Amino acid sequence: MESSMDSTRAVRRTKEEKKLLRRQIKASHTLLKHEGISTVSHPTKHLVVSNGGLGNGVSRETLLEVLKEGGTVESLLTPPAKPYAFVTYLSTEAGQNAYTLLNGRVLQCHDQSVTLYFSYVEKVDSDRSVSCALPPGLSVLEDFVSPEEELQLLQAVDWTPDTDDVTVQKALKHRRVKHYGYEFRYDNNNVDKDKPLPGGLPAECDALLRRCLADGHISVLPDQLTVNQYQSGQGIPPHVDTHSAFEDTILSLSLGAKTVMDFKHPDGCSVAVVLPERSLLVMKGESRYLWTHGITPRKFDVVPVSEAGGSGVMTSDVSNLTLSRRGTRTSLTFRIIRHTPCNCAYPSVCDSQQPPSPPTVPVAEGDACRLEARYVHQVYEEISSHFSSTRHSPWPQVRDFLLSLAPGSILADIGCGNGKYLGINPEVTSVGSDRSANLVQICIERGYEAFVSDALSVPLRSGSCDACISIAVIHHFSTQERRQAAVRELVRLLKVGGRALIYVWAMEQEYNNKKSKYLKERTTVACTESSEELKTEENKPNQQEEDDRKMSSDVTCTEDSSGNVTQPRIQVHTNRTAFLSQDLLVPWHLKGSVDQNKGAASGSANGPLDNTSQGPVLHRYYHVFQQGELEDMCCGVTVVKVLRSYHDQGNWCVELEKTLGNSLKNAVA
């Protein structure tokens, strides 16, 4: 009888072992398929622990306690948001012991049970990446208030239903809020500046704010306070505080519990910042105006182990991360009401500086002409002097093209700007044309031959030029037909055998793993590209759907309220960032006034242009070209042979030759 029972137990154990083996194999296949992690069958001191990651809710401390049962742990790597971890033991024997002892171990983590599956790996990639810097203008001041002050401030916020109109209290979907001084209205993401709330800010905040004033964090006492209370699992969508509503510096005090706030630049750079309990977050400049900030709704945050409650930028050092359970957090956000339009350096996200009604991508010829008149011709007349002062260094490959021309050649620079290319080769006869009368006047004052002309209708004889250049011009035409017509006009001017060089702005500002000078000149940390839209303030019922809808409007047609298909609006681009769409408005921050620029261009200014005073922000229309688009457009013009096509510092460039006949054969270098 006893022998029969032992046999039954042996069979049962064998079945359990087979079941465990099947699950181990399945876990290994999942790691390979979804994460590219290859496991091996022979024992090593390196193991991957499936289901034992931060993404499963297993903290580093809990996992490490179990792993030590197998032997001395040399290192433990816990990648953020991943359902696995890597452990390295002191020896292969210890690794084998852990594999045998711990496989199938069930952990009780918070409100769930997790089964661990171990597999051997040949090695563990222990490279540890360096954290990004804080966004410019951002600082976190730890222990800014004492525990006693914290309690006093929390008690000052009365969450009982309002019995008067001294404050405004709202229960939002993801948190509850209370406003002092002025109500922030979520229906229009702004404040009613003519309707201050009686009572002002709580008196309990006076000492805190005067300390901020004395320490130089602010220069004026705030007059608006928003109190947000977050339960565990709640958050706030990514947003930028409305520019027209509030002045530059924003203060946010964290009380009751710590959290992680995510900051994101429009070009995709993300920085997660730990905000400890009783810390003060100070946002100024770029971090306030350009970067979105938000709190992901979740019950646990991934935080550095060694921060011990302190603040700091989250790193991707996977040997130093664990989980932190969120508690009830109350934030006090202090802001200063703005009474004049915002004139910050970030017009792409500034509601004060947006065009009254962004234009749509034109289809009809008349619409295209009107758009170019307003967002190209008028702008260049107004910025001519400031524009000219920034255009003095010829691009090397354009200079090489000009110097390659035979002595006595006739060159036409169509869209010559301030004429910086007209004097490159003194052995050729150069003439320039430009749509801007002010820029042409600058050319004449420099001693060059130039005249006012539209690039689609140049008053020169057909076949009169040995060479033509069109540098940074054709991307200002707003339809495909007009862009191709500009190429045809260049070809018309050329003699048979004559050559033209065309430069247009490229959608691909990073090419062959090299960033263009346009992107390199950013002063903040280098980041990856992203197509996320910036929000002006918080709270959309479904934020992801709103993001998707807004992004799709950049590149596709939409329907109006009547169901009619309409052209997409042209979005304002953020300077020194990757392009998110092909048709866009690029801000020009004018130095000095419009009158100064016009006067300087016409020679009537009484003195030099003041390049230090901040003038208005104007917007120029651009169509940025994708790879192959310019070349294909040139091939669509008869009697043209493309000699070479290349990418040069964020521009697509084509050198073409006028041929005899209609041959469209191309030899692309």
XYZ file of C-alpha atoms in Angstrom:
669
model
C 0.000 0.000 0.000
C 2.767 2.417 0.950
C 4.650 1.481 -2.231
C 1.585 2.367 -4.302
C 1.255 5.794 -2.628
C 4.943 6.581 -3.199
C 4.525 5.644 -6.854
C 1.520 7.951 -7.158
C 3.446 10.827 -5.587
C 6.357 10.217 -7.982
C 4.019 10.336 -10.977
C 2.413 13.508 -9.625
C 5.796 15.173 -9.177
C 6.773 14.214 -12.703
C 3.614 15.786 -14.080
C 4.275 18.983 -12.124
C 7.832 19.091 -13.392
C 6.626 18.623 -16.957
C 4.095 21.395 -16.493
C 6.789 23.674 -15.091
C 9.105 22.815 -17.991
C 6.408 23.671 -20.539
C 5.865 27.048 -18.909
C 9.603 27.695 -18.809
C 9.859 26.941 -22.521
C 6.884 29.187 -23.245
C 8.458 31.995 -21.213
C 11.737 31.571 -23.153
C 9.895 31.747 -26.485
C 8.067 34.880 -25.352
C 11.340 36.547 -24.366
C 12.861 35.750 -27.744
C 9.823 36.775 -29.778
C 8.981 40.037 -28.045
C 12.260 41.138 -26.456
C 14.965 39.457 -28.570
C 16.406 37.714 -25.488
C 18.010 34.354 -26.310
C 18.169 31.727 -23.567
C 20.547 28.732 -23.398
C 20.092 25.203 -22.061
C 23.423 24.801 -20.263
C 23.942 26.242 -16.770
C 25.513 29.702 -16.405
C 25.688 32.200 -13.586
C 23.413 34.560 -15.560
C 19.640 34.044 -15.490
C 16.602 35.879 -16.764
C 13.624 35.863 -14.403
C 10.332 35.892 -16.305
C 7.405 37.511 -14.449
C 9.921 38.985 -11.989
C 10.106 42.520 -13.377
C 8.962 45.963 -12.348
C 6.333 45.743 -15.088
C 4.699 42.881 -13.137
C 4.588 44.879 -9.930
C 7.520 42.997 -8.386
C 9.754 45.392 -6.477
C 13.521 45.051 -6.507
C 13.586 44.409 -2.764
C 11.017 41.606 -2.928
C 12.765 39.874 -5.807
C 16.221 40.220 -4.285
C 15.077 38.605 -1.038
C 13.976 35.510 -2.974
C 17.030 35.405 -5.239
C 19.400 35.316 -2.271
C 18.026 31.885 -1.395
C 19.905 30.538 -4.426
C 23.275 31.978 -3.465
C 25.309 35.188 -3.468
C 23.839 37.688 -5.934
C 26.451 39.643 -7.854
C 24.060 41.970 -9.696
C 20.350 42.454 -10.356
C 19.080 44.418 -13.351
C 15.427 45.496 -13.422
C 14.520 47.254 -16.694
C 11.683 49.749 -16.219
C 8.199 48.639 -17.312
C 9.474 45.170 -18.309
C 8.026 41.868 -16.990
C 11.433 40.318 -16.412
C 14.732 40.904 -14.608
C 18.325 39.689 -14.991
C 20.285 38.201 -12.095
C 23.966 37.323 -12.035
C 25.240 35.021 -9.282
C 28.766 34.791 -7.980
C 29.272 31.384 -9.618
C 27.709 29.003 -12.120
C 27.006 26.605 -9.259
C 24.986 29.252 -7.467
C 23.114 30.023 -10.666
C 22.307 26.338 -11.141
C 21.155 26.085 -7.540
C 18.803 29.070 -7.967
C 17.474 27.618 -11.231
C 16.588 24.340 -9.484
C 15.362 25.810 -6.220
C 13.400 28.868 -7.359
C 11.781 27.880 -10.670
C 8.027 28.034 -10.257
C 8.256 30.046 -7.018
C 5.040 31.952 -6.356
C 5.377 35.469 -4.956
C 2.596 37.409 -3.292
C 3.026 40.993 -4.513
C 0.484 43.421 -3.139
C -2.904 42.180 -4.391
C -1.645 39.584 -6.865
C 0.361 36.387 -7.011
C 3.219 36.046 -9.497
C 4.967 32.828 -10.587
C 8.677 33.149 -11.407
C 10.273 31.227 -14.294
C 14.056 31.086 -14.606
C 16.114 30.561 -17.779
C 19.864 30.656 -18.367
C 21.400 33.320 -20.608
C 24.951 33.468 -21.899
C 25.587 36.985 -20.642
C 23.824 40.051 -19.342
C 24.238 43.424 -21.019
C 25.289 45.582 -18.111
C 25.664 48.830 -20.061
C 24.179 51.637 -18.027
C 23.014 54.706 -19.888
C 23.515 58.175 -18.459
C 20.458 60.129 -17.440
C 19.284 63.191 -19.339
C 19.624 66.574 -17.718
C 16.646 68.361 -16.267
C 14.733 70.467 -18.806
C 16.213 73.992 -18.980
C 14.704 76.222 -16.324
C 13.477 73.346 -14.132
C 14.572 72.760 -10.533
C 13.347 70.601 -7.630
C 14.012 71.839 -4.091
C 13.779 69.040 -1.508
C 12.307 69.508 1.974
C 11.205 73.023 1.109
C 8.654 72.903 3.904
C 8.864 71.117 7.254
C 6.465 68.326 8.291
C 4.736 70.842 10.567
C 4.287 73.324 7.705
C 3.055 70.495 5.482
C 0.341 69.597 7.985
C -0.658 73.239 8.362
C -0.980 73.703 4.594
C -2.993 70.503 4.153
C -5.374 71.554 6.916
C -5.812 74.962 5.265
C -7.495 73.326 2.244
C -11.140 72.712 3.110
C -12.556 70.024 0.820
C -16.102 70.265 2.171
C -18.676 71.496 -0.372
C -18.469 75.241 -0.977
C -20.769 77.384 1.065
C -19.572 80.668 -0.434
C -17.867 81.973 -3.539
C -14.467 82.611 -1.964
C -13.045 79.556 -3.724
C -14.097 77.296 -6.577
C -13.990 73.550 -6.041
C -14.473 70.896 -8.723
C -14.429 67.103 -8.827
C -12.729 66.149 -12.081
C -12.555 62.687 -13.584
C -9.031 61.949 -12.372
C -8.672 64.211 -9.314
C -10.362 66.976 -7.388
C -9.294 70.595 -7.610
C -9.795 73.836 -5.749
C -8.978 77.334 -7.040
C -8.011 80.444 -5.084
C -7.551 83.977 -6.371
C -8.843 83.217 -9.874
C -10.708 80.228 -11.256
C -8.976 78.283 -13.992
C -11.694 77.368 -16.472
C -11.247 73.992 -18.131
C -13.783 74.788 -20.857
C -11.474 77.359 -22.468
C -8.156 76.583 -20.692
C -7.897 80.119 -19.350
C -8.883 82.426 -16.514
C -11.405 85.233 -16.393
C -9.033 88.033 -15.438
C -11.899 90.444 -14.738
C -13.468 88.145 -12.130
C -11.048 87.533 -9.258
C -12.317 85.341 -6.452
C -12.787 87.149 -3.133
C -10.457 86.224 -0.335
C -7.284 85.759 -2.351
C -4.836 83.010 -1.414
C -4.918 81.251 1.986
C -2.999 83.113 4.669
C -1.169 79.878 5.500
C 0.691 80.259 2.188
C 2.166 83.680 3.016
C 5.344 82.454 4.726
C 6.024 79.923 1.968
C 5.631 82.488 -0.814
C 7.714 85.131 0.916
C 10.491 82.568 1.304
C 10.269 81.916 -2.477
C 10.481 85.656 -3.044
C 13.479 86.060 -0.737
C 15.282 83.096 -2.335
C 14.844 84.567 -5.830
C 12.574 81.856 -7.199
C 9.954 84.498 -8.036
C 10.057 88.274 -8.379
C 6.345 88.895 -7.790
C 4.005 87.196 -5.335
C 1.558 84.789 -7.066
C -2.119 85.723 -7.159
C -3.574 82.379 -8.298
C -3.470 78.979 -6.613
C -4.760 75.656 -7.907
C -4.871 72.785 -5.424
C -5.003 69.283 -6.928
C -5.559 66.161 -4.872
C -4.588 62.824 -6.435
C -5.546 59.455 -5.014
C -3.293 56.485 -5.769
C -3.798 55.563 -9.431
C -4.821 59.071 -10.543
C -2.866 61.474 -12.714
C -3.038 64.405 -15.105
C -2.571 64.354 -18.923
C 0.528 65.973 -20.486
C 0.008 69.702 -20.961
C 1.641 73.126 -21.095
C 0.116 75.750 -18.821
C -1.658 78.302 -21.012
C 0.783 81.050 -22.014
C -1.784 83.847 -22.222
C -3.162 83.022 -18.774
C -0.021 82.940 -16.631
C 3.388 84.593 -16.410
C 6.700 82.759 -16.626
C 7.544 81.148 -13.288
C 5.246 78.427 -11.941
C 5.694 76.855 -8.490
C 4.283 73.488 -7.449
C 4.538 72.129 -3.912
C 4.061 68.360 -3.335
C 2.397 67.406 -0.045
C 1.367 64.080 1.457
C 3.218 61.746 -0.904
C 5.832 61.707 -3.642
C 5.228 61.082 -7.336
C 7.004 60.985 -10.685
C 6.244 63.754 -13.179
C 6.994 63.218 -16.870
C 8.395 66.093 -18.936
C 8.476 65.872 -22.716
C 9.987 68.126 -25.379
C 8.084 68.357 -28.697
C 10.952 66.588 -30.486
C 10.439 63.541 -28.263
C 12.957 63.904 -25.441
C 11.399 62.557 -22.236
C 12.613 63.159 -18.701
C 10.923 61.588 -15.667
C 11.483 63.592 -12.486
C 10.910 62.353 -8.939
C 8.980 64.894 -6.839
C 9.445 63.939 -3.173
C 6.968 64.776 -0.470
C 7.397 68.415 0.730
C 9.490 69.353 -2.345
C 9.022 72.494 -4.432
C 9.063 72.264 -8.243
C 10.114 75.490 -10.002
C 9.383 75.802 -13.748
C 10.850 78.724 -15.691
C 11.632 79.525 -19.306
C 11.780 76.561 -21.665
C 10.566 74.021 -19.108
C 7.493 76.163 -18.422
C 6.680 77.278 -21.973
C 7.752 74.419 -24.261
C 7.919 71.086 -22.407
C 4.722 69.271 -21.531
C 4.407 67.956 -17.999
C 2.016 65.336 -16.702
C 1.547 62.468 -14.268
C 0.759 59.007 -15.619
C -2.186 57.450 -13.759
C -0.809 54.375 -11.939
C -0.467 53.007 -8.416
C 3.296 52.420 -8.495
C 6.172 54.539 -9.801
C 9.554 53.293 -10.961
C 12.145 55.209 -8.934
C 15.900 54.996 -8.291
C 16.765 52.813 -5.299
C 19.449 55.158 -4.010
C 17.350 58.314 -4.091
C 16.077 57.524 -0.547
C 13.122 59.805 -0.901
C 15.089 62.495 -2.720
C 14.371 64.147 -6.047
C 16.206 63.766 -9.270
C 16.009 62.778 -12.896
C 14.981 59.199 -13.482
C 17.749 57.203 -15.124
C 17.758 54.093 -17.265
C 20.382 52.513 -15.010
C 18.567 49.190 -14.650
C 20.692 48.178 -11.683
C 19.236 51.004 -9.616
C 15.452 50.913 -10.065
C 12.594 49.718 -7.900
C 8.894 50.362 -7.297
C 7.348 52.992 -5.040
C 3.671 52.754 -4.067
C 1.806 56.016 -4.508
C -0.136 57.597 -1.695
C -2.609 60.471 -1.630
C -0.762 63.511 -2.936
C -1.890 67.129 -2.765
C -0.162 69.683 -4.993
C -0.281 73.440 -4.522
C 0.441 75.173 -7.837
C 1.105 78.912 -7.569
C 0.910 81.125 -10.667
C 0.854 84.795 -11.592
C -1.993 86.045 -13.786
C -0.774 87.550 -17.078
C -2.379 90.840 -18.130
C -0.538 91.400 -21.434
C -0.057 89.045 -24.416
C 2.745 86.508 -24.070
C 5.814 87.288 -26.177
C 7.888 84.216 -25.312
C 10.450 82.582 -27.572
C 8.212 79.561 -28.274
C 5.474 80.759 -30.660
C 4.615 77.257 -31.880
C 3.006 76.516 -28.509
C 2.052 80.072 -27.539
C -1.628 80.885 -27.866
C -0.817 84.621 -27.803
C 1.379 84.294 -30.892
C -0.627 81.868 -32.993
C -2.051 83.198 -36.266
C -5.666 84.284 -35.685
C -6.848 81.418 -37.872
C -4.162 79.066 -39.212
C -4.428 78.831 -43.008
C -5.375 75.626 -44.747
C -3.245 73.837 -47.329
C -4.330 75.468 -50.607
C -5.699 73.613 -53.602
C -6.912 76.357 -55.945
C -4.467 78.753 -57.589
C -6.111 81.792 -56.051
C -5.849 80.377 -52.544
C -2.175 79.567 -53.108
C -1.443 83.103 -54.299
C -3.176 84.626 -51.280
C -1.357 82.347 -48.832
C 2.049 83.111 -50.367
C 1.306 86.837 -50.439
C 0.599 86.853 -46.704
C 3.015 84.235 -45.382
C 5.925 84.656 -47.817
C 6.030 87.937 -49.745
C 4.727 90.221 -46.992
C 6.901 88.567 -44.351
C 10.134 88.935 -46.344
C 9.410 92.611 -46.968
C 8.976 93.114 -43.218
C 12.040 91.126 -42.105
C 14.344 92.026 -45.012
C 17.039 93.841 -43.033
C 17.113 91.357 -40.150
C 17.025 88.456 -42.635
C 19.924 89.943 -44.612
C 22.024 90.313 -41.448
C 21.784 86.553 -40.900
C 22.646 85.547 -44.481
C 26.318 86.134 -45.189
C 28.095 82.758 -45.480
C 27.641 80.960 -48.826
C 27.045 77.214 -48.659
C 30.208 75.379 -49.822
C 28.600 73.176 -52.481
C 26.738 76.131 -53.975
C 30.007 78.078 -54.084
C 31.722 75.120 -55.783
C 28.978 75.028 -58.421
C 29.383 78.748 -59.124
C 33.176 78.519 -59.319
C 32.863 75.639 -61.799
C 31.204 77.920 -64.376
C 33.317 78.881 -67.390
C 34.554 82.482 -67.623
C 32.058 84.668 -69.475
C 29.060 82.549 -68.475
C 25.742 84.198 -67.727
C 24.257 83.292 -64.338
C 20.727 83.996 -63.084
C 20.093 83.711 -59.343
C 16.308 83.351 -59.061
C 15.317 84.271 -55.524
C 18.645 85.937 -54.816
C 17.743 87.361 -51.375
C 20.476 89.782 -50.283
C 22.737 88.702 -53.163
C 25.285 86.665 -51.225
C 25.910 84.411 -54.251
C 26.056 87.130 -56.915
C 29.704 87.998 -56.264
C 31.144 84.508 -55.732
C 32.582 84.124 -59.258
C 33.785 87.463 -60.641
C 34.507 85.875 -64.041
C 30.819 85.329 -64.837
C 28.047 87.835 -65.480
C 25.573 87.473 -62.615
C 22.082 88.880 -62.328
C 19.625 88.313 -59.501
C 15.867 88.513 -59.116
C 13.719 88.378 -56.023
C 10.072 88.918 -55.124
C 11.078 91.224 -52.233
C 11.710 94.815 -53.267
C 13.560 95.459 -50.004
C 15.973 92.567 -50.578
C 16.564 93.669 -54.160
C 17.380 97.153 -52.862
C 20.009 95.603 -50.559
C 21.536 93.827 -53.586
C 21.687 97.087 -55.561
C 23.288 98.926 -52.631
C 25.969 96.223 -52.616
C 26.701 96.876 -56.280
C 24.976 93.840 -57.785
C 22.606 93.656 -60.768
C 19.162 92.682 -59.464
C 15.505 93.297 -60.198
C 12.109 92.528 -58.685
C 10.425 89.505 -60.227
C 8.229 86.537 -59.431
C 10.096 83.242 -59.793
C 7.242 81.909 -61.931
C 7.625 84.657 -64.527
C 11.158 86.004 -64.878
C 11.537 88.790 -67.487
C 14.580 87.272 -69.221
C 14.760 85.724 -72.707
C 14.391 81.969 -73.028
C 17.699 80.198 -73.466
C 19.723 83.218 -72.355
C 21.545 81.754 -69.337
C 24.414 79.310 -68.998
C 23.469 78.591 -65.400
C 20.680 79.247 -62.902
C 20.492 78.749 -59.177
C 17.427 78.567 -56.958
C 18.559 78.350 -53.352
C 15.872 77.970 -50.658
C 13.102 79.380 -52.851
C 10.875 76.665 -54.330
C 9.857 75.389 -50.875
C 7.897 78.653 -50.437
C 5.436 77.709 -53.210
C 2.336 76.155 -51.678
C 1.126 73.702 -54.341
C 2.813 70.960 -56.328
C 1.831 72.663 -59.582
C 3.446 75.963 -58.606
C 6.612 74.255 -57.362
C 6.998 72.393 -60.649
C 6.212 75.580 -62.601
C 9.154 77.244 -60.809
C 11.445 74.448 -62.038
C 10.095 74.831 -65.593
C 10.848 78.554 -65.476
C 14.469 77.855 -64.510
C 14.775 75.393 -67.399
C 13.237 77.932 -69.804
C 15.997 80.418 -68.988
C 18.801 77.902 -69.647
C 20.626 77.362 -72.904
C 20.812 73.773 -74.112
C 23.608 72.257 -72.045
C 23.120 74.867 -69.334
C 22.960 73.746 -65.710
C 20.741 74.643 -62.774
C 21.254 74.012 -59.052
C 18.185 73.802 -56.797
C 18.130 73.658 -52.989
C 14.975 73.084 -50.905
C 14.460 72.385 -47.211
C 14.372 68.664 -46.363
C 11.847 66.874 -44.195
C 14.752 64.638 -43.172
C 16.827 66.897 -40.963
C 18.693 63.822 -39.745
C 20.192 61.863 -42.653
C 22.689 58.996 -42.629
C 22.782 59.241 -38.822
C 23.898 62.870 -38.988
C 21.852 65.764 -37.680
C 21.706 68.935 -39.743
C 23.097 72.187 -38.434
C 19.488 73.297 -37.972
C 18.924 70.610 -35.325
C 22.443 70.782 -33.864
C 22.036 74.448 -32.963
C 19.504 73.574 -30.262
C 20.975 74.307 -26.865
C 19.100 71.594 -24.951
C 19.869 67.898 -24.714
C 19.801 65.794 -27.872
C 16.633 63.771 -28.153
C 14.742 61.435 -30.455
C 11.915 62.453 -32.719
C 8.267 62.222 -31.853
C 5.024 63.432 -33.327
C 3.228 64.242 -30.082
C 1.160 67.414 -30.003
C 1.555 69.882 -27.154
C -1.480 70.555 -24.993
C -2.305 73.976 -23.593
C -3.807 72.704 -20.326
C -5.196 69.682 -18.676
C -8.179 67.400 -19.030
C -9.584 65.771 -22.096
C -11.927 62.812 -21.518
C -9.827 60.567 -23.783
C -6.431 62.172 -24.141
C -4.976 59.566 -26.527
C -7.881 59.923 -28.958
C -7.461 63.697 -28.806
C -3.723 63.360 -29.537
C -4.405 61.080 -32.493
C -7.077 63.382 -33.878
C -4.902 66.469 -33.641
C -1.915 64.790 -35.226
C -3.961 63.414 -38.106
C -5.138 66.934 -38.934
C -1.563 67.815 -39.876
C -1.428 65.380 -42.741
C -4.967 64.450 -43.791
C -8.128 66.166 -44.816
C -10.876 66.503 -42.206
C -14.641 66.896 -42.186
C -16.463 69.971 -40.933
C -19.676 69.874 -38.911
C -21.707 69.445 -42.105
C -19.698 66.439 -43.224
C -17.859 68.313 -45.986
C -14.216 67.424 -46.574
C -11.922 70.334 -45.736
C -8.209 70.887 -46.185
C -6.002 70.486 -43.072
C -4.792 73.512 -41.175
C -1.118 74.418 -41.535
C 0.556 74.048 -38.150
C 3.178 76.335 -36.605
C 6.575 74.641 -36.388
C 8.784 74.707 -33.292
C 12.193 76.021 -34.361
C 15.217 73.706 -34.135
C 13.084 70.569 -33.935
C 12.259 67.771 -36.369
C 9.455 68.480 -38.840
C 6.123 66.832 -38.071
C 4.427 67.620 -41.393
C 5.429 68.848 -44.836
C 3.354 72.038 -44.916
C 4.087 74.355 -42.010
C 4.539 77.890 -40.757
C 8.025 78.638 -39.454
C 8.320 81.474 -36.896
C 10.732 84.348 -37.473
C 11.593 86.288 -34.310
C 12.083 89.791 -35.627
C 14.766 91.912 -33.973
C 13.681 95.520 -33.754
C 10.412 96.795 -35.174
C 8.907 96.177 -38.597
C 9.458 99.848 -39.463
C 13.128 99.594 -38.484
C 13.582 96.621 -40.786
C 11.852 98.300 -43.711
C 13.724 101.502 -43.116
C 17.088 99.783 -42.852
C 16.418 97.876 -46.044
C 15.591 101.024 -47.975
C 18.495 102.991 -46.549
C 16.263 105.448 -44.690
C 17.093 104.345 -41.156
C 18.708 106.968 -38.963
C 21.008 104.418 -37.325
C 21.926 100.770 -37.262
C 19.213 98.183 -36.694
C 18.791 97.327 -33.028
C 19.258 93.557 -33.042
C 18.828 93.308 -29.283
C 15.242 94.542 -28.980
C 12.581 91.850 -29.329
C 10.061 92.560 -32.062
C 7.003 90.646 -33.261
C 6.995 87.018 -34.372
C 6.127 86.495 -38.035
C 5.406 83.211 -39.808
C 6.780 82.037 -43.165
C 5.129 79.251 -45.160
C 7.282 76.251 -46.129
C 6.710 72.968 -47.918
C 9.547 70.724 -46.767
C 10.522 68.070 -49.314
C 10.748 64.350 -48.649
C 13.561 62.233 -50.076
C 13.140 61.815 -53.830
C 10.371 64.418 -54.131
C 12.519 67.183 -55.665
C 14.236 64.757 -58.024
C 10.895 63.305 -59.190
C 9.525 66.801 -59.722
C 12.525 67.748 -61.883
C 12.167 64.535 -63.892
C 8.590 65.583 -64.640
C 9.882 68.587 -66.601
C 10.748 67.998 -70.263
C 14.243 68.549 -71.723
C 15.850 67.952 -68.329
C 18.522 65.513 -67.231
C 19.275 65.189 -63.525
C 23.049 65.185 -63.121
C 23.089 64.530 -59.397
C 20.833 64.534 -56.377
C 22.121 64.841 -52.809
C 21.411 65.861 -49.217
C 23.327 68.853 -47.878
C 22.882 70.098 -44.289
C 19.142 69.554 -44.090
C 18.410 70.359 -47.738
C 17.563 68.228 -50.750
C 19.567 69.373 -53.738
C 19.419 68.644 -57.467
C 21.815 69.680 -60.216
C 20.173 69.383 -63.616
C 21.065 70.049 -67.242
C 18.873 71.259 -70.096
C 18.977 68.774 -72.940
C 18.023 68.855 -76.601
C 14.736 66.992 -77.059
C 12.454 65.253 -74.609
C 14.818 62.665 -73.127
C 14.113 61.973 -69.473
C 17.045 59.648 -68.885
C 18.717 60.422 -65.623
C 22.176 59.771 -64.317
C 21.871 60.290 -60.612
C 25.080 60.462 -58.655
